[in-house]
Amino acid sequence: MKVAVLTGGGDCPGLNAVIRAVVRRGEQHGLEVMGIREGWRGLLDPPMHFRLTREATSGTLHLGGTILGTSRTNPFKKPANGPDIVMRNLKNLNVGAVVAIGGEDTLGVATKLSSMGVKVVGVPKTIDNDLSGTDLTFGFDTAVQIATEAIDRLHSTAEAHKRVIVCEVMGRHAGWIAVHSGMAGGADVILIPERPIDIDKVCEHIKNRHRTQNKNFSIVVVAEGAKLGSKEATTTEKLDEFGHVRLGGIGLQLANLIEAQTGYETRVTVLGHIQRGGTPTAFDR
């Protein structure tokens, strides 16, 4: 029997370690492992695949990204007969099971295919750590480490210039990265999607810190999905195939409001995709 493995959605550190583990375990059980390129797109027409061997995955344990490539393709969105195409190609390729490595969107597709009779193993991958059924997802630990190192560096420049610095980290619906890195990095304010931002309270907290604690700088960590009022900050209104807008800009909005209401010089740093890249931590391998 052949087992297909794919990576979908945003990349994160640790994907290659999972792929490598699938290949090695598959060989132990006499299974041929097939790599599907670019997520679910690789099972549409024409199918994109190649045989994965121990040699092909050798030396990949410490590499970021994914040797399979990835995409945010949703076969249940387009083409209209996408699920039928996937089912047909799995049959033609003689694939008996699929290992889908991804977050809520990729595993959502896997769940639907499972209900259609496909044997599926879902591997929880997302730096946001927002999947139920598991305490920690692949990629989260590395993202927190990267964000914490950035916050550590921002402390010295904030203090040197007597500034408030807003650090925007990833996290669409969940503030795990903001909370963990903010606490580890000694942030003075941490703002997450789960709780709407009260800008007056934020500014009062910063002013009180400067007045009563004799501090002349502050660090604010905010998740990209945190809301000022009822709307998320977005860089575009265009939706991807899973109905998501591209988030971004909350850090700048927050910095402008803090400077206007406190009078303290404020700057913003957006960590962005650096949180997804590079060598995974030991935990994410």
mmCIF file of N, CA and C in Angstrom, residues 144-145 147-149 151-152 175-191 219-222:
data_model
loop_
_atom_site.group_PDB
_atom_site.id
_atom_site.type_symbol
_atom_site.label_atom_id
_atom_site.label_comp_id
_atom_site.label_asym_id
_atom_site.label_seq_id
_atom_site.Cartn_x
_atom_site.Cartn_y
_atom_site.Cartn_z
ATOM 1 N N VAL A 144 7.536 30.981 19.211
ATOM 2 C CA VAL A 144 7.650 31.659 20.507
ATOM 3 C C VAL A 144 9.101 32.028 20.790
ATOM 4 N N GLN A 145 10.019 31.121 20.484
ATOM 5 C CA GLN A 145 11.435 31.389 20.706
ATOM 6 C C GLN A 145 11.902 32.575 19.867
ATOM 7 N N ALA A 147 10.029 35.030 18.599
ATOM 8 C CA ALA A 147 9.383 36.252 19.087
ATOM 9 C C ALA A 147 10.011 36.723 20.392
ATOM 10 N N THR A 148 10.342 35.794 21.269
ATOM 11 C CA THR A 148 10.961 36.156 22.547
ATOM 12 C C THR A 148 12.317 36.805 22.334
ATOM 13 N N GLU A 149 13.115 36.253 21.428
ATOM 14 C CA GLU A 149 14.419 36.843 21.127
ATOM 15 C C GLU A 149 14.265 38.258 20.586
ATOM 16 N N ILE A 151 11.752 40.355 21.222
ATOM 17 C CA ILE A 151 11.331 41.219 22.329
ATOM 18 C C ILE A 151 12.518 41.558 23.223
ATOM 19 N N ASP A 152 13.385 40.582 23.471
ATOM 20 C CA ASP A 152 14.595 40.843 24.255
ATOM 21 C C ASP A 152 15.413 41.964 23.622
ATOM 22 N N GLY A 175 -4.165 34.021 20.887
ATOM 23 C CA GLY A 175 -3.041 34.846 21.325
ATOM 24 C C GLY A 175 -1.915 34.088 21.995
ATOM 25 N N TRP A 176 -1.759 32.803 21.663
ATOM 26 C CA TRP A 176 -0.749 31.995 22.336
ATOM 27 C C TRP A 176 0.666 32.530 22.140
ATOM 28 N N ILE A 177 1.021 32.915 20.926
ATOM 29 C CA ILE A 177 2.374 33.431 20.685
ATOM 30 C C ILE A 177 2.583 34.718 21.467
ATOM 31 N N ALA A 178 1.604 35.604 21.428
ATOM 32 C CA ALA A 178 1.713 36.873 22.147
ATOM 33 C C ALA A 178 1.874 36.649 23.647
ATOM 34 N N VAL A 179 1.062 35.758 24.201
ATOM 35 C CA VAL A 179 1.108 35.508 25.647
ATOM 36 C C VAL A 179 2.434 34.872 26.057
ATOM 37 N N HIS A 180 2.827 33.803 25.371
ATOM 38 C CA HIS A 180 4.048 33.095 25.766
ATOM 39 C C HIS A 180 5.297 33.947 25.558
ATOM 40 N N SER A 181 5.426 34.566 24.397
ATOM 41 C CA SER A 181 6.614 35.383 24.136
ATOM 42 C C SER A 181 6.587 36.662 24.956
ATOM 43 N N GLY A 182 5.401 37.228 25.142
ATOM 44 C CA GLY A 182 5.290 38.444 25.939
ATOM 45 C C GLY A 182 5.679 38.220 27.384
ATOM 46 N N MET A 183 5.216 37.121 27.954
ATOM 47 C CA MET A 183 5.582 36.808 29.339
ATOM 48 C C MET A 183 7.067 36.487 29.454
ATOM 49 N N ALA A 184 7.577 35.683 28.515
ATOM 50 C CA ALA A 184 8.992 35.312 28.561
ATOM 51 C C ALA A 184 9.893 36.517 28.330
ATOM 52 N N GLY A 185 9.431 37.455 27.508
ATOM 53 C CA GLY A 185 10.232 38.626 27.186
ATOM 54 C C GLY A 185 10.001 39.815 28.105
ATOM 55 N N GLY A 186 9.134 39.660 29.097
ATOM 56 C CA GLY A 186 8.905 40.744 30.050
ATOM 57 C C GLY A 186 8.150 41.923 29.474
ATOM 58 N N ALA A 187 7.193 41.660 28.590
ATOM 59 C CA ALA A 187 6.394 42.754 28.018
ATOM 60 C C ALA A 187 5.542 43.410 29.103
ATOM 61 N N ASP A 188 5.278 44.685 28.927
ATOM 62 C CA ASP A 188 4.482 45.438 29.904
ATOM 63 C C ASP A 188 2.992 45.357 29.609
ATOM 64 N N VAL A 189 2.650 45.138 28.341
ATOM 65 C CA VAL A 189 1.257 44.981 27.926
ATOM 66 C C VAL A 189 1.197 43.861 26.894
ATOM 67 N N ILE A 190 0.238 42.950 27.035
ATOM 68 C CA ILE A 190 0.029 41.871 26.069
ATOM 69 C C ILE A 190 -1.425 41.910 25.621
ATOM 70 N N LEU A 191 -1.642 41.984 24.311
ATOM 71 C CA LEU A 191 -2.991 42.121 23.755
ATOM 72 C C LEU A 191 -3.271 40.963 22.800
ATOM 73 N N ILE A 219 7.159 48.075 26.582
ATOM 74 C CA ILE A 219 7.030 47.123 25.482
ATOM 75 C C ILE A 219 5.598 46.599 25.450
ATOM 76 N N VAL A 220 4.962 46.722 24.293
ATOM 77 C CA VAL A 220 3.602 46.224 24.089
ATOM 78 C C VAL A 220 3.658 45.115 23.040
ATOM 79 N N VAL A 221 3.157 43.942 23.371
ATOM 80 C CA VAL A 221 3.087 42.831 22.415
ATOM 81 C C VAL A 221 1.631 42.619 22.029
ATOM 82 N N VAL A 222 1.354 42.600 20.727
ATOM 83 C CA VAL A 222 -0.024 42.452 20.253
ATOM 84 C C VAL A 222 -0.091 41.378 19.167
#
